[in-house]
Coordinates of C-alpha atoms in Angstrom, one line a residue:
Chain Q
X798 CA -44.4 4.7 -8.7
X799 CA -40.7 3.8 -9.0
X800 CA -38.1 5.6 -6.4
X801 CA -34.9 5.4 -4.6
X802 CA -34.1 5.7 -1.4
X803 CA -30.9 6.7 -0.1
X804 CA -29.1 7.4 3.2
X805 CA -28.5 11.1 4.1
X806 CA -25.0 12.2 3.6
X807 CA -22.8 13.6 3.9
X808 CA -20.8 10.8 5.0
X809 CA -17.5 11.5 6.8
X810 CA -14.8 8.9 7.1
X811 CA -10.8 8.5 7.5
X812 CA -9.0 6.2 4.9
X813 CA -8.6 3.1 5.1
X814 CA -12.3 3.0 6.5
X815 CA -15.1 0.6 6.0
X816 CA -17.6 2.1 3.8
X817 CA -21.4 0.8 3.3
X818 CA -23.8 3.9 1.6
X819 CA -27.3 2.5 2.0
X820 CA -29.9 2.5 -0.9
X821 CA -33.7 0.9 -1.2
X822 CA -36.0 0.7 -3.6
X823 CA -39.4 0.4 -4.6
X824 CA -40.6 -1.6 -8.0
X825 CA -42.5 -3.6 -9.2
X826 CA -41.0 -6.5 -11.3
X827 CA -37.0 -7.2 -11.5
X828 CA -35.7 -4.2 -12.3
X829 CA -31.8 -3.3 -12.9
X830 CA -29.8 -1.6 -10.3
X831 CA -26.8 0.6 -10.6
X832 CA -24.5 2.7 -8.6
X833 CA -23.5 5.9 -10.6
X834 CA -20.2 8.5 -9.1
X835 CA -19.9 11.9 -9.7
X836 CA -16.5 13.5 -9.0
X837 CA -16.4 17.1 -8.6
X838 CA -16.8 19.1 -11.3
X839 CA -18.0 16.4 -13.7
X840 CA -20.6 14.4 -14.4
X841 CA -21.6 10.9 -13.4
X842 CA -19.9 7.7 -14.4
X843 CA -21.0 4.2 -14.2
X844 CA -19.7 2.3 -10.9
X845 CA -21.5 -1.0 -11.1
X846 CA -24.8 -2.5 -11.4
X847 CA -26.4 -5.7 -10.9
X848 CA -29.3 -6.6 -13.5
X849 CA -31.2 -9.8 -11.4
X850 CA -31.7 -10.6 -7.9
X851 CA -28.5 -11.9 -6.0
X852 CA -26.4 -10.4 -8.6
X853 CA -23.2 -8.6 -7.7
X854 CA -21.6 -5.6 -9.1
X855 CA -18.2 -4.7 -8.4
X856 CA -15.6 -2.3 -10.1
X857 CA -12.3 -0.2 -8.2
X858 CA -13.0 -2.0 -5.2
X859 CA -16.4 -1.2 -4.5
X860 CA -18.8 -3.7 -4.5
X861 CA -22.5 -4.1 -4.4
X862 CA -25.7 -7.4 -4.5
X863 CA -28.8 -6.8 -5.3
X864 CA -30.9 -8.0 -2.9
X865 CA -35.1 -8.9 -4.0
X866 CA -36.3 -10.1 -0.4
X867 CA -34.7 -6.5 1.4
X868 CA -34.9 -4.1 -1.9
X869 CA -32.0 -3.1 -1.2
X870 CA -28.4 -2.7 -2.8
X871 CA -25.9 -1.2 -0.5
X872 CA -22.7 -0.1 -1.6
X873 CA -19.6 -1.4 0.0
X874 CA -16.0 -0.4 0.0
X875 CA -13.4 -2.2 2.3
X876 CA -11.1 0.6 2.2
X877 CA -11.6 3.8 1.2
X878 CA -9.0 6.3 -0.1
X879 CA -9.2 10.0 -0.9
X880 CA -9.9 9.8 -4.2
X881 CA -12.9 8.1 -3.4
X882 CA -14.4 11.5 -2.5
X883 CA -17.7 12.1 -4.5
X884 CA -21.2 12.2 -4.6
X885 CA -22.6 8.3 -5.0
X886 CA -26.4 8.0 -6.6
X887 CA -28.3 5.0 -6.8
X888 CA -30.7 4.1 -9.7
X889 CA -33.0 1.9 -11.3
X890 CA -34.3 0.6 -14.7
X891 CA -37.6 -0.6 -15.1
X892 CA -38.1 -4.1 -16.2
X893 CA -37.5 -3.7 -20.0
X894 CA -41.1 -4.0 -21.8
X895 CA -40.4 -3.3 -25.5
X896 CA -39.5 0.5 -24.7
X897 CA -37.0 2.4 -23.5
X898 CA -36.8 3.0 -19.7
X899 CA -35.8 5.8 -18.0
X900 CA -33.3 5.7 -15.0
X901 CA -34.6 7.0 -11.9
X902 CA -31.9 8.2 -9.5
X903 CA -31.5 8.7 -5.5
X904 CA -31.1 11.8 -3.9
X905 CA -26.8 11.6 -4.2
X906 CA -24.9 10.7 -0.8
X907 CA -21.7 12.8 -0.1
X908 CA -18.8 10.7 0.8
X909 CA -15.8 12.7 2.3
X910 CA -12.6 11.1 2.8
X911 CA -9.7 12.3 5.3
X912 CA -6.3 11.7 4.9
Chain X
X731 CA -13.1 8.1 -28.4
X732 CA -14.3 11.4 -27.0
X733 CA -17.6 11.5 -24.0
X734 CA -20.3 13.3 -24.1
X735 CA -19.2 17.4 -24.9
X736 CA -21.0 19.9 -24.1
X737 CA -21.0 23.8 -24.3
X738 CA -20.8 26.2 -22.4
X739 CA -19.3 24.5 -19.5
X740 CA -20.8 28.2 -17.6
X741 CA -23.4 30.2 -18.3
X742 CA -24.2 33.8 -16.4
X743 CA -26.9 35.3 -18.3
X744 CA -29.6 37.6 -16.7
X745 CA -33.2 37.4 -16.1
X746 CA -35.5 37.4 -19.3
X747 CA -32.3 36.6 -21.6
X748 CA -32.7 33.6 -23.8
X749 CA -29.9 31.1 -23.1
X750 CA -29.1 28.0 -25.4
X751 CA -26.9 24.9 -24.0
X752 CA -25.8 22.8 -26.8
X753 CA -24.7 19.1 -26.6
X754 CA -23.0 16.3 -29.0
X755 CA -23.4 12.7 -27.6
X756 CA -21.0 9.9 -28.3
X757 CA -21.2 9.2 -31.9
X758 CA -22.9 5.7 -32.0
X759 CA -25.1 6.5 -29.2
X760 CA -29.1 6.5 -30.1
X761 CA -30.2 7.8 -27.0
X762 CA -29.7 11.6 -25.6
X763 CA -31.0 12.7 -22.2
X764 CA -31.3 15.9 -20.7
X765 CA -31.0 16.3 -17.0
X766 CA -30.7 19.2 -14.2
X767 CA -29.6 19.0 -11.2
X768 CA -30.3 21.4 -8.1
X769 CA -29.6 21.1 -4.0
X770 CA -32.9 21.1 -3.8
X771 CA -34.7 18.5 -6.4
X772 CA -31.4 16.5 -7.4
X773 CA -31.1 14.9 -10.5
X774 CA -34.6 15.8 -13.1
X775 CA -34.7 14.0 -16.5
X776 CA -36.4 16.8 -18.5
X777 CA -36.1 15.0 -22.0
X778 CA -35.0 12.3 -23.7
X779 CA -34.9 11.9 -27.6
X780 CA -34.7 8.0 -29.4
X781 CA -32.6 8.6 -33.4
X782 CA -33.2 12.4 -32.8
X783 CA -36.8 12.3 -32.0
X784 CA -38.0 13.4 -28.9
X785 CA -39.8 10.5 -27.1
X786 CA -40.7 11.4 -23.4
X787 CA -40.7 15.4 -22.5
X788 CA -42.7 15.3 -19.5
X789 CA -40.0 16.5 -17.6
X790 CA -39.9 19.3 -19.1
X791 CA -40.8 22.0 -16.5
X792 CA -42.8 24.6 -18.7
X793 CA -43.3 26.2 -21.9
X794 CA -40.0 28.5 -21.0
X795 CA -37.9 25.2 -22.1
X796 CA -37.6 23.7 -25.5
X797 CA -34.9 21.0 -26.7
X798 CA -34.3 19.8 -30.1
X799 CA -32.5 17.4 -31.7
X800 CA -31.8 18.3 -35.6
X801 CA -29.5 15.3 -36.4
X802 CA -27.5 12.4 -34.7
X803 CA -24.6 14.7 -33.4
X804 CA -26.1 17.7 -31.9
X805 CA -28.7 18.3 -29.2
X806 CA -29.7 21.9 -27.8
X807 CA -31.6 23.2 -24.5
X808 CA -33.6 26.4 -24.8
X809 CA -34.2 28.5 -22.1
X810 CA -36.5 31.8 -23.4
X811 CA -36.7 33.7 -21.1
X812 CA -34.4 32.5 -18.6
X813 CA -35.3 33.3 -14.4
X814 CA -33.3 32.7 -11.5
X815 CA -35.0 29.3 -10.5
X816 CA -33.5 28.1 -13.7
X817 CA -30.0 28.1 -12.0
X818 CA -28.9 24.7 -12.2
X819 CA -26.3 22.3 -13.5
X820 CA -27.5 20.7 -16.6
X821 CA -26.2 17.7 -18.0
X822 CA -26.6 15.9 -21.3
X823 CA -25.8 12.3 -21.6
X824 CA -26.1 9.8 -24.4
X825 CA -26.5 6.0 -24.5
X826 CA -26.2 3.1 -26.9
X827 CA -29.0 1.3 -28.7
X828 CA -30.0 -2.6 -27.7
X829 CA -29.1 -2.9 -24.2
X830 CA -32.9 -2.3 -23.2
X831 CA -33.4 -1.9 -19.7
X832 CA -29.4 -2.5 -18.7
X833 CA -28.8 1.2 -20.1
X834 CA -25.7 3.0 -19.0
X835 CA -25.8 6.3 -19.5
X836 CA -23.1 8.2 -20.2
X837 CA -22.3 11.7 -18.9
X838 CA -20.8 15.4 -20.2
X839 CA -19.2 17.4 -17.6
X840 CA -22.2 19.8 -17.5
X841 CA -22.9 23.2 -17.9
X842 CA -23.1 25.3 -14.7
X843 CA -26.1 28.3 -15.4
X844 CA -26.8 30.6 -13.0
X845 CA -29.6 33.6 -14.3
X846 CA -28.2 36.5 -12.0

């Protein structure tokens, strides 16, 4: 079936730092790709997505292509600050068919950020 | 426009106590999801409902948990009785209709339950 694979946090780094969170998955068809945030205490927001192959998403500096021939759809951040603590989760959609389709979500990578 | 609410934001109940969480999507919104999240399994759907019906429970993880949906504005998650596994965040989150399979969801803060 569908899944998500993403790296194992948590992921330690000092600002300014160059940030890539790994994420794979498995599909079959085109499906949409998103990068979700959860900052503590709340529940998760939309970061970006990417709905066809060689997309990009991009939002607050983080930036992400979805990429058909690798699966994959790494998350990248240039510079990270401290507010960019959180948990990141990758997901997908299933090729619409007529129906609603659920999201299926990663495992959550930890990203902590040190002054 | 105000997110996702829902209530309690914590929960401490006791073994075998029947525990409600209660949620009120973004007016507008179609969809409501029910999710939990533990260390352990991460992030479970365990429902979601399409104009208040209830279209994909398999989540669900037994007959202890029932969700309902009586009108457009109000969703509820029924634990009876509740048992420590059950200790969990568990969020609600609602989305708009026609954007088939580019869905954002969108979140409440959660309600923290821990069965003691």
């Amino acid at each position: 079936g569908d899944s998500v694979t993403q790296m194992e946090g948590p992921v330690t780094l000092s600002e300014e730092a160059f940030l890539t969170i790994n994420c794979t998955y498995t599909a079959t068809g085109y499906p949409s790709l998103f990068w979700y945030v959860q900052y503590p205490g709340e529940g998760l927001q939309l970061l970006l997505k990417a709905t066809k192959a060689d997309d990009k998403g991009s939002n607050k500096g983080f930036e992400a292509t979805y990429r058909k021939e690798t699966t994959s759809f790494h998350l990248e951040k240039g510079s990270v600050q401290v507010s960019d603590s959180a948990v990141y989760f990758c997901a997908l959609s299933p090729p619409f068919s007529g129906g609603y389709n659920k999201l299926i979500f990663g495992a959550g990578t930890r990203l902590a950020v040190h002054p | 426009d105000a997110g996702v609410i829902q209530s309690p934001r914590h929960e401490v109940t006791e073994m075998g106590q029947e525990v409600t969480l209660r949620c009120k999507p973004i007016s507008g919104h179609d969809y409501l999801f029910w999710y939990r999240q533990t260390m352990m399994r991460g992030l479970e759907l365990l429902i979601y409902f399409n104009n208040n019906v209830p279209i994909d429970d398999s989540g669900m993880p037994e007959d202890r948990f029932s969700a309902k949906m009586p009108n457009a504005s109000f969703s509820t998650l029924k634990i009876q009785p509740s048992e420590p596994r059950d200790s969990a965040v568990y969020f609600c989150a609602s989305s708009p209709p026609g954007q088939g399979s580019y869905n954002e969801q969108f979140f409440g803060p959660g309600t923290r339950l821990t069965v003691l």
